[in-house]
PDB file of C-alpha atoms and ligand atoms in Angstrom:
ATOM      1  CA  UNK U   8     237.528  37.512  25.807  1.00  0.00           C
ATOM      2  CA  UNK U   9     235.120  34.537  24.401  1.00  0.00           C
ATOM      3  CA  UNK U  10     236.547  30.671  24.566  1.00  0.00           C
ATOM      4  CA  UNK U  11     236.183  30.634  21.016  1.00  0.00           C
ATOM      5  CA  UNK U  12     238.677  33.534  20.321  1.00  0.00           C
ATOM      6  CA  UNK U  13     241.008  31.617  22.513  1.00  0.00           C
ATOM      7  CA  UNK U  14     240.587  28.084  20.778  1.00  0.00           C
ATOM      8  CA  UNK U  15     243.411  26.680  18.241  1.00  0.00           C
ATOM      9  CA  UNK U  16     241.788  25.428  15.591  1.00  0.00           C
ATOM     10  CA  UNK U  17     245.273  24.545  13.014  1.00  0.00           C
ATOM     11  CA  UNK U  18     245.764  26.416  10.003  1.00  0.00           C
ATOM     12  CA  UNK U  19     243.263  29.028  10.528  1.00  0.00           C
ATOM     13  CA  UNK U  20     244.626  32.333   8.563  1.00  0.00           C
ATOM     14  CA  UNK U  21     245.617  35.868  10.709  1.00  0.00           C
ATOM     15  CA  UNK U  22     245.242  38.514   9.088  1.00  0.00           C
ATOM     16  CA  UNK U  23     247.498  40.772  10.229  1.00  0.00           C
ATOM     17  CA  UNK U  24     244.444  43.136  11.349  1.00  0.00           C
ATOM     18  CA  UNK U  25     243.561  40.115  13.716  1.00  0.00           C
ATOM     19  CA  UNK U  26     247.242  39.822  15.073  1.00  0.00           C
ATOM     20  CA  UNK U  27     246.849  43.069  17.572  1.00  0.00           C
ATOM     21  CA  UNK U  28     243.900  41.587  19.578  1.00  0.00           C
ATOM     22  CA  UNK U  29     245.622  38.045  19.780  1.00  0.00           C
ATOM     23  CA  UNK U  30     249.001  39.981  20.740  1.00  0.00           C
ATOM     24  CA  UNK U  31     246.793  41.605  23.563  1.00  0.00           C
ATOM     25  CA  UNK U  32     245.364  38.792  24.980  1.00  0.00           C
ATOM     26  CA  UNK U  33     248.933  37.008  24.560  1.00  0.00           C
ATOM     27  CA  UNK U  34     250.523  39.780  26.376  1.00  0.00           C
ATOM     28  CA  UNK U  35     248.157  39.723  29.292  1.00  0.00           C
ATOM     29  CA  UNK U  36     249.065  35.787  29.659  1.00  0.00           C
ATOM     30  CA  UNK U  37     252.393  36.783  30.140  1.00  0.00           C
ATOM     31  CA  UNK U  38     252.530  39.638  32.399  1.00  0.00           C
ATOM     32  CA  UNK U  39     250.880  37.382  34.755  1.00  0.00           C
ATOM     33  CA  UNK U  40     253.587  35.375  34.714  1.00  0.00           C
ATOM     34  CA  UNK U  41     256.513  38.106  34.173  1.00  0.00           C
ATOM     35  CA  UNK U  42     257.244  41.167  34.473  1.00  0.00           C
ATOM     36  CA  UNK U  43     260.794  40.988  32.410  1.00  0.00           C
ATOM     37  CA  UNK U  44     260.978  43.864  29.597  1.00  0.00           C
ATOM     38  CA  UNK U  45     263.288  41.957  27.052  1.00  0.00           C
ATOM     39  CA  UNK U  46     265.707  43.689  24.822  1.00  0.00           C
ATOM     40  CA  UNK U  47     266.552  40.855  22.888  1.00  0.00           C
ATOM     41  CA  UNK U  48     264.568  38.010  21.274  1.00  0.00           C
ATOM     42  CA  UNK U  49     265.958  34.847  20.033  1.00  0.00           C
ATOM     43  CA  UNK U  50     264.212  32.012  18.316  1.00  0.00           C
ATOM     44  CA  UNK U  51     266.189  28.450  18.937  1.00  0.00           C
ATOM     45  CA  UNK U  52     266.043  26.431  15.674  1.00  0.00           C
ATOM     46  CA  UNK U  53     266.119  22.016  15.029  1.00  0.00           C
ATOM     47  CA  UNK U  54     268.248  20.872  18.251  1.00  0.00           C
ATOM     48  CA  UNK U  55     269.411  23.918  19.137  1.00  0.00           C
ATOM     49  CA  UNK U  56     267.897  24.495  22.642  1.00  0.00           C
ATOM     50  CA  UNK U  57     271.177  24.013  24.292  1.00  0.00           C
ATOM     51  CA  UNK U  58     271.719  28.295  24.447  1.00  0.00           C
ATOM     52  CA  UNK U  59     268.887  27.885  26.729  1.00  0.00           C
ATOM     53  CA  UNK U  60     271.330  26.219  29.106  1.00  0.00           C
ATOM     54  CA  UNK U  61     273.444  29.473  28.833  1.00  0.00           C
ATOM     55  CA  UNK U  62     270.972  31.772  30.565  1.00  0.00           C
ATOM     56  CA  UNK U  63     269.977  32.935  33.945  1.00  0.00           C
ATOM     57  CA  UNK U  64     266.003  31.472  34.009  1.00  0.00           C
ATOM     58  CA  UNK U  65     263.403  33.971  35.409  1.00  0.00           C
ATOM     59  CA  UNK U  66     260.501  32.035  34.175  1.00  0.00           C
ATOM     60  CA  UNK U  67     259.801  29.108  31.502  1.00  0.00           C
ATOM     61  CA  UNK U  68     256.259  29.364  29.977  1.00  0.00           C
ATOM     62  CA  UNK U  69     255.048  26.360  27.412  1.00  0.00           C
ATOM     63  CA  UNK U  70     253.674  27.182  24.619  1.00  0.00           C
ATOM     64  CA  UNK U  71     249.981  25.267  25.255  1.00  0.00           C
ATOM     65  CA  UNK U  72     249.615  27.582  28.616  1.00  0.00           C
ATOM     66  CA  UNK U  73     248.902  30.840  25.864  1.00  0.00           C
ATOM     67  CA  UNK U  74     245.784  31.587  24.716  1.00  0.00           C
ATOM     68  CA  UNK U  75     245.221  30.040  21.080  1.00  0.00           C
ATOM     69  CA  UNK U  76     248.437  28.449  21.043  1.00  0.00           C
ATOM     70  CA  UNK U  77     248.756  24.647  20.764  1.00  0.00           C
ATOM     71  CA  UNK U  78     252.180  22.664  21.999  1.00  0.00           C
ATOM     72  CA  UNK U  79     254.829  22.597  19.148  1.00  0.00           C
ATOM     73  CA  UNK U  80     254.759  19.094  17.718  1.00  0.00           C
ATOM     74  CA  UNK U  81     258.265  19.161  15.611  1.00  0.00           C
ATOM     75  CA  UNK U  82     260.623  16.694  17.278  1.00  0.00           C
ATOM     76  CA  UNK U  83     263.731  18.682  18.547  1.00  0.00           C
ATOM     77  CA  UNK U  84     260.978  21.601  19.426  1.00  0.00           C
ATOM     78  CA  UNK U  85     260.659  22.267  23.293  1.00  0.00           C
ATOM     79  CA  UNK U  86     258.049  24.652  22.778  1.00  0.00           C
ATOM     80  CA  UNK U  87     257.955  27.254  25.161  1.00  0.00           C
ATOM     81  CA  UNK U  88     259.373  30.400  26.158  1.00  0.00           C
ATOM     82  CA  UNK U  89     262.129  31.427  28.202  1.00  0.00           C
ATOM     83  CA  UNK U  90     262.376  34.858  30.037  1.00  0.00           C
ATOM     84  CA  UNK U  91     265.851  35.273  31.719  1.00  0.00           C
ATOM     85  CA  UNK U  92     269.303  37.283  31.208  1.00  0.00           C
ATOM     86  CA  UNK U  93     271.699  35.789  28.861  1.00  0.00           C
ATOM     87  CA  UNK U  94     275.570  37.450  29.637  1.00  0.00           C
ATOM     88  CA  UNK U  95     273.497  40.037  32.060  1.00  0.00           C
ATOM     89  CA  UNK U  96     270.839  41.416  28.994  1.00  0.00           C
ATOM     90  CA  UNK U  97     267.002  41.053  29.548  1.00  0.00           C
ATOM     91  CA  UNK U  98     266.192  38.269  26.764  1.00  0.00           C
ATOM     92  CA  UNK U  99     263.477  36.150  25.471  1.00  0.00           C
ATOM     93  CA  UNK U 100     263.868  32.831  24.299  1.00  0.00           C
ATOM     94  CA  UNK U 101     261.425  30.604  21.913  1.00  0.00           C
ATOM     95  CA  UNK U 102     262.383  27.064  22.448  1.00  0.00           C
ATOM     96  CA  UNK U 103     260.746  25.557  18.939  1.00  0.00           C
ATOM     97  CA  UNK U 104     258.682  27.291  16.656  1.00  0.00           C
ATOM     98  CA  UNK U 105     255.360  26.875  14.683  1.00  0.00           C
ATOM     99  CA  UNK U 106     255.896  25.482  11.097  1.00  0.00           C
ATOM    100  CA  UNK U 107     254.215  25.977   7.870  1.00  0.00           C
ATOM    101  CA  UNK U 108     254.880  21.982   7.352  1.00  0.00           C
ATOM    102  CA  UNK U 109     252.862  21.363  10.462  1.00  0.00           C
ATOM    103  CA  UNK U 110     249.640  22.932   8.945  1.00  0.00           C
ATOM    104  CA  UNK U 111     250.082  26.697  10.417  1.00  0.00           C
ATOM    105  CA  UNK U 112     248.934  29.525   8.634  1.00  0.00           C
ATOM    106  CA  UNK U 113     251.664  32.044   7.914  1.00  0.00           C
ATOM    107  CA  UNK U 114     249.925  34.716  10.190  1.00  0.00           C
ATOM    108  CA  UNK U 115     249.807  32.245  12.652  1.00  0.00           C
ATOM    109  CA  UNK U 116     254.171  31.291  12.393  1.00  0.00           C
ATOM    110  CA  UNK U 117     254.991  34.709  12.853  1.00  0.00           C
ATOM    111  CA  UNK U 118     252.997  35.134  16.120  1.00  0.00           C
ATOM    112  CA  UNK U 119     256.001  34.402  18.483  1.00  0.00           C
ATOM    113  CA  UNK U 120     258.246  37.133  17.032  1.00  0.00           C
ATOM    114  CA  UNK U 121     255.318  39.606  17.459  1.00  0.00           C
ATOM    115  CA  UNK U 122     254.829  38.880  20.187  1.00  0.00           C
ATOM    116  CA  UNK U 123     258.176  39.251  20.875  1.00  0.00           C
ATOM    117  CA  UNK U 124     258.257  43.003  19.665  1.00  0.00           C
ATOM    118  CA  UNK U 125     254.924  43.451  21.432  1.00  0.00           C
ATOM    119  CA  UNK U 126     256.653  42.985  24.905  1.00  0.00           C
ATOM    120  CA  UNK U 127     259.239  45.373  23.853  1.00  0.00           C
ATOM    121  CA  UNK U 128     261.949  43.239  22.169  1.00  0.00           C
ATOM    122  CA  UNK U 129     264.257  45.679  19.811  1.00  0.00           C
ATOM    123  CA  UNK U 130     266.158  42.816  18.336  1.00  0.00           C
ATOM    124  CA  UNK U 131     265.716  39.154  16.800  1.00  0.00           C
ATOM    125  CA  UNK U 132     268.033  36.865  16.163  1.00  0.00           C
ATOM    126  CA  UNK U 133     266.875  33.674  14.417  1.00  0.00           C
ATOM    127  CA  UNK U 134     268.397  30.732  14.231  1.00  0.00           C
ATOM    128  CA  UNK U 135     267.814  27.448  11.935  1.00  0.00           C
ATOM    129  CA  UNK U 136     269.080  24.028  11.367  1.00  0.00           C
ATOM    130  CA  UNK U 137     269.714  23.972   7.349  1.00  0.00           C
ATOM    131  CA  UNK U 138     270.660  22.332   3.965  1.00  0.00           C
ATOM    132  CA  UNK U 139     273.911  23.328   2.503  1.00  0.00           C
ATOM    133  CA  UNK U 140     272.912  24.737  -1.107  1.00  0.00           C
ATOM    134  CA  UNK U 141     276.549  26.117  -1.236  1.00  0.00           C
ATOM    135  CA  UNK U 142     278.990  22.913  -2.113  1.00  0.00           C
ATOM    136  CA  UNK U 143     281.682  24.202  -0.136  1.00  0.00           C
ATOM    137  CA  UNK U 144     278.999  24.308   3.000  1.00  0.00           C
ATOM    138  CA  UNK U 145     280.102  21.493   5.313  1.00  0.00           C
ATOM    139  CA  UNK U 146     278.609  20.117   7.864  1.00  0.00           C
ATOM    140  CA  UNK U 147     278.615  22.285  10.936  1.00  0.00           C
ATOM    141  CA  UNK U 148     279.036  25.433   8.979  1.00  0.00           C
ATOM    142  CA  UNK U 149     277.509  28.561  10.306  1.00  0.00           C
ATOM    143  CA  UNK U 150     276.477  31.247   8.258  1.00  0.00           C
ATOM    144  CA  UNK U 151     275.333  34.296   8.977  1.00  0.00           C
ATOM    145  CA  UNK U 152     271.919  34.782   7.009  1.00  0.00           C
ATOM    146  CA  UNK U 153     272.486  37.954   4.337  1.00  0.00           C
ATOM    147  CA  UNK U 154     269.501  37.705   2.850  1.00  0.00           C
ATOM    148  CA  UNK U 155     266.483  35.260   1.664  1.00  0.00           C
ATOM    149  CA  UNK U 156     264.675  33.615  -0.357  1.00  0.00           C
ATOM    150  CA  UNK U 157     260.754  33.252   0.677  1.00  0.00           C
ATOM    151  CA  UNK U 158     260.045  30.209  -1.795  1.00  0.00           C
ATOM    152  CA  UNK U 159     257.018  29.061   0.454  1.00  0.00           C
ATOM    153  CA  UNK U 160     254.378  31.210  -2.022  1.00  0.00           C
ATOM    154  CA  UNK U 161     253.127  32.551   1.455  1.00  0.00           C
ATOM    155  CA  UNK U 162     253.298  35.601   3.530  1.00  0.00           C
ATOM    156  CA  UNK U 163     252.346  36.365   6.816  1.00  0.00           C
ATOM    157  CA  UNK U 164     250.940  40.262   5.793  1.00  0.00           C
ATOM    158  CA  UNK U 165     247.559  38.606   3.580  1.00  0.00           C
ATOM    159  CA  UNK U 166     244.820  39.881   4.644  1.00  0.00           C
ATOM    160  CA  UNK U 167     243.562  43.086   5.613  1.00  0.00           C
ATOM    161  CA  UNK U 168     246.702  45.383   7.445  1.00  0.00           C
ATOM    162  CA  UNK U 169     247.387  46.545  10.634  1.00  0.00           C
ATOM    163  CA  UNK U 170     249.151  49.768  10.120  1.00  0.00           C
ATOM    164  CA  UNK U 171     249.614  50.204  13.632  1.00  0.00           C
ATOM    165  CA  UNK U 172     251.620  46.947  13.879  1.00  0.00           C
ATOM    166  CA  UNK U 173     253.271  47.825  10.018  1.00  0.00           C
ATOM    167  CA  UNK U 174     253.229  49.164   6.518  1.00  0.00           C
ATOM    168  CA  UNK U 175     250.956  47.643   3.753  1.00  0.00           C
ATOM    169  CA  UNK U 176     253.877  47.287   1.364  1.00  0.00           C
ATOM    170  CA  UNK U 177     256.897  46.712   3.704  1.00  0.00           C
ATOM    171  CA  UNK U 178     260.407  47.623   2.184  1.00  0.00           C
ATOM    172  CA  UNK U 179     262.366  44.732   1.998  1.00  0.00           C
ATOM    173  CA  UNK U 180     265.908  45.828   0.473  1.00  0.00           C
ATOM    174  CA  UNK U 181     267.437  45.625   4.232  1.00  0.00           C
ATOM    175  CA  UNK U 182     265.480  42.969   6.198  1.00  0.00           C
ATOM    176  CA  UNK U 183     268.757  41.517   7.737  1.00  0.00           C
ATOM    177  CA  UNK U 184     270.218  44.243  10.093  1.00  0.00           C
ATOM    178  CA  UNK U 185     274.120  44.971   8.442  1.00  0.00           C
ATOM    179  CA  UNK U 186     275.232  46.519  11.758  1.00  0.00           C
ATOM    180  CA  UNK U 187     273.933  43.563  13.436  1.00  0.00           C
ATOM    181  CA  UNK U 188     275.589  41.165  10.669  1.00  0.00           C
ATOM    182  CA  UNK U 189     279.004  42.722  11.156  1.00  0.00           C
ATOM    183  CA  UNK U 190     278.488  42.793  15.012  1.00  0.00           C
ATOM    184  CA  UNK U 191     278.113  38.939  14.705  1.00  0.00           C
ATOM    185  CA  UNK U 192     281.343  38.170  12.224  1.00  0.00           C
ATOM    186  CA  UNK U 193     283.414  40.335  15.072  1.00  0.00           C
ATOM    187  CA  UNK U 194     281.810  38.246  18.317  1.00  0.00           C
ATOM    188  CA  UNK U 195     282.976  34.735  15.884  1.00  0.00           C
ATOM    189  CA  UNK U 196     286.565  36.378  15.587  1.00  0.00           C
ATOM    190  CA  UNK U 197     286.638  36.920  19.672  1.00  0.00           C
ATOM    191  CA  UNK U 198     285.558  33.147  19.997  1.00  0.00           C
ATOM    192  CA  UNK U 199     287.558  32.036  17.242  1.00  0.00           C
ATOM    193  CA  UNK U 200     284.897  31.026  15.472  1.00  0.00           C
ATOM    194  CA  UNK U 201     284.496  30.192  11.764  1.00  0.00           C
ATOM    195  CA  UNK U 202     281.176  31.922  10.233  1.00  0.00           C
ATOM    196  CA  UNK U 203     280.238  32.371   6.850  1.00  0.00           C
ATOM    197  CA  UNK U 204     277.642  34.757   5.121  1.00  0.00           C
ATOM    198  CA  UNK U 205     274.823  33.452   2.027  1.00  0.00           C
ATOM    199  CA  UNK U 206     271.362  33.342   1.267  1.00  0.00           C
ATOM    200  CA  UNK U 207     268.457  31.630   2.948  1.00  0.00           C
ATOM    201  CA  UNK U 208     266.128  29.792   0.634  1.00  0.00           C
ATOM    202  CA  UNK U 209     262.725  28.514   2.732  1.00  0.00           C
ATOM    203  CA  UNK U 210     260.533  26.220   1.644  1.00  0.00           C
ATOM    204  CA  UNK U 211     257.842  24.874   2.966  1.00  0.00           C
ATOM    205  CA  UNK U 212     258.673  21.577   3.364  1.00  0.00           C
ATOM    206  CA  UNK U 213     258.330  18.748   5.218  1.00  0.00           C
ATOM    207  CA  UNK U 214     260.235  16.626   2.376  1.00  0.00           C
ATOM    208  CA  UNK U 215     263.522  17.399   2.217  1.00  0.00           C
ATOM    209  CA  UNK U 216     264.380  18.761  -1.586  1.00  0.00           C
ATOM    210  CA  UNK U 217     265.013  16.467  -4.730  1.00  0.00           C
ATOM    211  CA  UNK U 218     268.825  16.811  -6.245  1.00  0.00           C
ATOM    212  CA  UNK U 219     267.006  19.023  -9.086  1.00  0.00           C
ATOM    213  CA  UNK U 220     265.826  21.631  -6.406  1.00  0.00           C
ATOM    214  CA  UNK U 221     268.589  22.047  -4.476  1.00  0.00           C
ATOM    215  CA  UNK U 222     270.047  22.778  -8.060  1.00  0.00           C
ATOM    216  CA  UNK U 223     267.506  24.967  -8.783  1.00  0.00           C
ATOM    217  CA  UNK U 224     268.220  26.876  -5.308  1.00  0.00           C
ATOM    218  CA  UNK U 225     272.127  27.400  -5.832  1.00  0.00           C
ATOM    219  CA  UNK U 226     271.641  28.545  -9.602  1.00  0.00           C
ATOM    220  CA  UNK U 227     268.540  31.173  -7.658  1.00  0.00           C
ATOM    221  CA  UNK U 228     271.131  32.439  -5.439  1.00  0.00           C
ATOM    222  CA  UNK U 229     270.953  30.405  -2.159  1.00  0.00           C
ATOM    223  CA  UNK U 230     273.479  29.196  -0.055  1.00  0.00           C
ATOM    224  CA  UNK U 231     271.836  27.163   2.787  1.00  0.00           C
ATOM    225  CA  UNK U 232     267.776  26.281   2.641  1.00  0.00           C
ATOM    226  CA  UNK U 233     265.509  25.201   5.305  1.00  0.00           C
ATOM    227  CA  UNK U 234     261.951  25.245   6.247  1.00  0.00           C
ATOM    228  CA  UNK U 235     261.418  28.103   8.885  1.00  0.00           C
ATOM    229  CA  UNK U 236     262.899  31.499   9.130  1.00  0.00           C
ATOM    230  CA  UNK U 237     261.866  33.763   6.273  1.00  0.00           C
ATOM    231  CA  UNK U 238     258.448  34.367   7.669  1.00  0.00           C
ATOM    232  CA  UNK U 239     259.776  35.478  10.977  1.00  0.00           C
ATOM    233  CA  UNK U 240     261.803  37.643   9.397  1.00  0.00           C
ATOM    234  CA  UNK U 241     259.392  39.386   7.227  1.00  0.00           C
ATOM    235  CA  UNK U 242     257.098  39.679  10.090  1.00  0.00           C
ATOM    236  CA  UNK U 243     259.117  41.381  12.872  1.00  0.00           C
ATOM    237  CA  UNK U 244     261.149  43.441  10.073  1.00  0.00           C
ATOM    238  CA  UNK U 245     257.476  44.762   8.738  1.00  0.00           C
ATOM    239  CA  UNK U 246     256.896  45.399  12.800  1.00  0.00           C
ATOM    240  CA  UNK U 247     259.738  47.431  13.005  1.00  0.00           C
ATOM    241  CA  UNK U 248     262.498  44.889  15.264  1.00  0.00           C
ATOM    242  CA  UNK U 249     266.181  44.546  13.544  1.00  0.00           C
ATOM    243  CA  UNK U 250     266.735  41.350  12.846  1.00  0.00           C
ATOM    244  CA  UNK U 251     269.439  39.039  12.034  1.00  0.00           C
ATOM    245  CA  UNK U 252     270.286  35.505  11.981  1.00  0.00           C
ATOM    246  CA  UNK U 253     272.224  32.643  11.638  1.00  0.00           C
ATOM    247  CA  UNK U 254     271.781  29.247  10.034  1.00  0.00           C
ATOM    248  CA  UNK U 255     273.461  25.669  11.218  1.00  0.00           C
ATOM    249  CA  UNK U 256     274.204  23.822   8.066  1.00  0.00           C
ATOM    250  CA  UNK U 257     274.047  19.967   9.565  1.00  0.00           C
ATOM    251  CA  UNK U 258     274.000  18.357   6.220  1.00  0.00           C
ATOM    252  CA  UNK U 259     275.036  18.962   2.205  1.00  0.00           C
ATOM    253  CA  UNK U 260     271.733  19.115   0.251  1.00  0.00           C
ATOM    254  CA  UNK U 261     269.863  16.658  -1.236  1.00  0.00           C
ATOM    255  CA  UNK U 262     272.441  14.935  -4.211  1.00  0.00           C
ATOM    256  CA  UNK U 263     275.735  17.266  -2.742  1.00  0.00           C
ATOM    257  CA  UNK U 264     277.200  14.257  -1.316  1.00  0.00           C
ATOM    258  CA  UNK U 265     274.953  11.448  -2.755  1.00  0.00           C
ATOM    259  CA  UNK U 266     274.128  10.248   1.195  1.00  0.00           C
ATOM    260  CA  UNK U 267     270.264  10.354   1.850  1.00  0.00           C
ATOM    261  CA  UNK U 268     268.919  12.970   4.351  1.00  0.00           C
ATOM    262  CA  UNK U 269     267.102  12.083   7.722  1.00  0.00           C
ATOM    263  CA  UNK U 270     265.356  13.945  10.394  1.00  0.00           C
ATOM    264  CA  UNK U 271     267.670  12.077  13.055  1.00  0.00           C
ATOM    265  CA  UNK U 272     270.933  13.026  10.803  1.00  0.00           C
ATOM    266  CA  UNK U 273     269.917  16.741  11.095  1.00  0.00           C
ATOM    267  CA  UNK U 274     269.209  16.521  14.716  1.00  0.00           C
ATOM    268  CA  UNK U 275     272.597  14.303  15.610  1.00  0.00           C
ATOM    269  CA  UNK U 276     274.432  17.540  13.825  1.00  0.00           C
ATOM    270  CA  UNK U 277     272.323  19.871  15.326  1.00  0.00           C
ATOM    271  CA  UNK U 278     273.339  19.184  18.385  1.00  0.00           C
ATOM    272  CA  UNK U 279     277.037  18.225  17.681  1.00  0.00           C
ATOM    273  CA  UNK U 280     277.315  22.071  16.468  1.00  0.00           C
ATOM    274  CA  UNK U 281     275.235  23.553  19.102  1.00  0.00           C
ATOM    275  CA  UNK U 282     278.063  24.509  21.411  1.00  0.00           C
ATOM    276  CA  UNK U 283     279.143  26.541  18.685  1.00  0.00           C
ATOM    277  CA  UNK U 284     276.106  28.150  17.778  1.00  0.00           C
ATOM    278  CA  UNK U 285     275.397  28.944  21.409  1.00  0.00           C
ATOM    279  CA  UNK U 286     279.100  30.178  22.096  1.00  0.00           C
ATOM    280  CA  UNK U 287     278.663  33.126  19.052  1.00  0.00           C
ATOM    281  CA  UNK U 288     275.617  34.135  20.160  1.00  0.00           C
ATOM    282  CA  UNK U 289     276.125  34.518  23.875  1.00  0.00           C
ATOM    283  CA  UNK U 290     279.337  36.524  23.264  1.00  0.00           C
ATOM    284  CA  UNK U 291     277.041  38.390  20.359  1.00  0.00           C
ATOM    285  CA  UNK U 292     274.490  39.369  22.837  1.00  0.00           C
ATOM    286  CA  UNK U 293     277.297  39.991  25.629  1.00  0.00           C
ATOM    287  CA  UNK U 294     278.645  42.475  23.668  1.00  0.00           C
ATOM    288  CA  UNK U 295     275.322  43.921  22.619  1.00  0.00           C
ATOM    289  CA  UNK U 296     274.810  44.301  26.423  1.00  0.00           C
ATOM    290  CA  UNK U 297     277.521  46.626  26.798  1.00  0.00           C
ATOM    291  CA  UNK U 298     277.303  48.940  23.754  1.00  0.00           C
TER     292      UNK U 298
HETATM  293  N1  HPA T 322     266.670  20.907   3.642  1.00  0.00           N
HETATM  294  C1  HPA T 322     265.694  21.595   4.283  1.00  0.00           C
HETATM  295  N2  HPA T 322     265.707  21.824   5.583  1.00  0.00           N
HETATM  296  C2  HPA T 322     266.731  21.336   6.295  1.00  0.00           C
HETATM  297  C3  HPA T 322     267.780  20.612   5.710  1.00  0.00           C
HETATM  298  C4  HPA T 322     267.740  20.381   4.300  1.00  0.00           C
HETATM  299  O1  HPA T 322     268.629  19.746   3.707  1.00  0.00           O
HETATM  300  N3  HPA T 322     268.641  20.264   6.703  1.00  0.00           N
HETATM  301  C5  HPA T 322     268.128  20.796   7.859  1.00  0.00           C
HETATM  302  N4  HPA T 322     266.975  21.439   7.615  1.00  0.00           N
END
């Protein structure tokens, strides 16, 4: 294992035939630290950490201790992983996430969900802070993600393949798990929850969208759009993990409501909602844990 395999350099491209030997060295970083086989994986979005708070802490690891990772630089990003029980399950948690908008290659976002599946994680659930495409989206709506939109003219499977990790030409008709969709409208009921169901447009970002996209976006299909997500998904669905997700809308769109969109806005909303966010998924992955 040279330095210079283990040296960041931002926005260098991973092929997907590169990702194993990263994923080992990753792994070995992490069984030094823990031995914790997680079932579940869960990626905490913009302000949403507070699910952390939830969980019974075995170990937190930041993200600069991994080899080849740097610390995640989006404010409202903790960056680092949590290994724990959340209502009694085995779970991993990523506190932040790596960003296109940041300068990350695509290969290089999807890293934390496979590594994820590479420690044994069967299930991801993503989560996002998002635009509402959808004009009857208000703020603090939560909607289960149905399906996407991958608008960023990227992919994380360029490059030569890893058929051991997944196929060439992944099947994308079911990337968001339906079992695992209807398993999270049932834990909202229990709570009392309202949760909704649309499309996920990502783009890259950073700028928020112009009036005329977001129009574009809701005549395309979407419901909700953001700037993560979609590559994740692709990633640890190619890999073989079910996956589902579910996006915080803390704002209308650009032009829905005429009021201009800030970073602090999103993260004030974030965190208003997060209680709610946190309270479906631990009763989501509670129930999980005893199916
Ligand atoms: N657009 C893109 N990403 C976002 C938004 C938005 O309006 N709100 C939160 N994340």
């Amino acid at each position: 294992m040279s330095d210079e395999a283990e040296s960041f350099v931002l926005g260098r491209q991973v092929a997907p035939a590169e990702q194993s030997a990263c994923l080992d060295r990753l792994e070995r970083a992490v069984r030094v630290r823990t031995d914790l086989r997680p079932r579940i994986g869960l990626v905490l979005g913009s302000g949403l950490g507070g699910l952390a708070d939830a969980m019974d802490l075995e170990v937190a690891i930041p993200f600069a201790e991994l080899p080849g990772w740097p610390a995640a630089t989006a404010p409202g990003h903790a960056g680092r992983w949590l290994f724990g029980r959340l209502s009694g399950v085995p779970v991993m948690i990523q506190q932040g996430r790596f960003h296109l908008y940041e300068g990350h290659a695509a290969g290089f976002v999807v890293q934390p969900v496979l590594l994820m599946s590479r420690l044994g994680t069967e299930i991801l659930v993503l989560t996002n802070a998002a635009g509402g495409v959808n004009v009857d989206y208000a703020a603090g709506t939560l909607m289960v993600i149905a399906d996407h939109l991958n608008l960023t003219g990227l992919s994380p499977l360029l490059g030569a393949n890893a058929p051991e990790l997944g196929p060439r030409f992944p099947d994308m008709t079911a990337v968001w798990d339906g079992e695992l969709r209807t398993r999270l409208h049932r834990a909202a009921e229990a709570e009392g929850l309202a949760l909704t169901e649309g499309v996920y447009a990502c783009l890259p970002g950073p700028s928020y969208e112009t009036p005329a996209e977001v129009r574009m976006l809701r005549t395309l299909g979407a419901d909700a759009v953001g700037m993560s997500t979609a590559l994740e998904a692709l990633a640890a669905h190619w890999a073989g993990v079910r996956v589902c997700g579910v996006s915080l809308v803390t704002n209308p769109g650009a032009g829905v409501s005429g009021a201009p969109l800030s970073h602090t806005d999103v993260l004030a909303a974030a965190q208003a909602a997060g209680p709610r966010l946190a309270q479906l998924i631990g009763r989501f992955v509670a129930e999980l844990g005893s199916s």
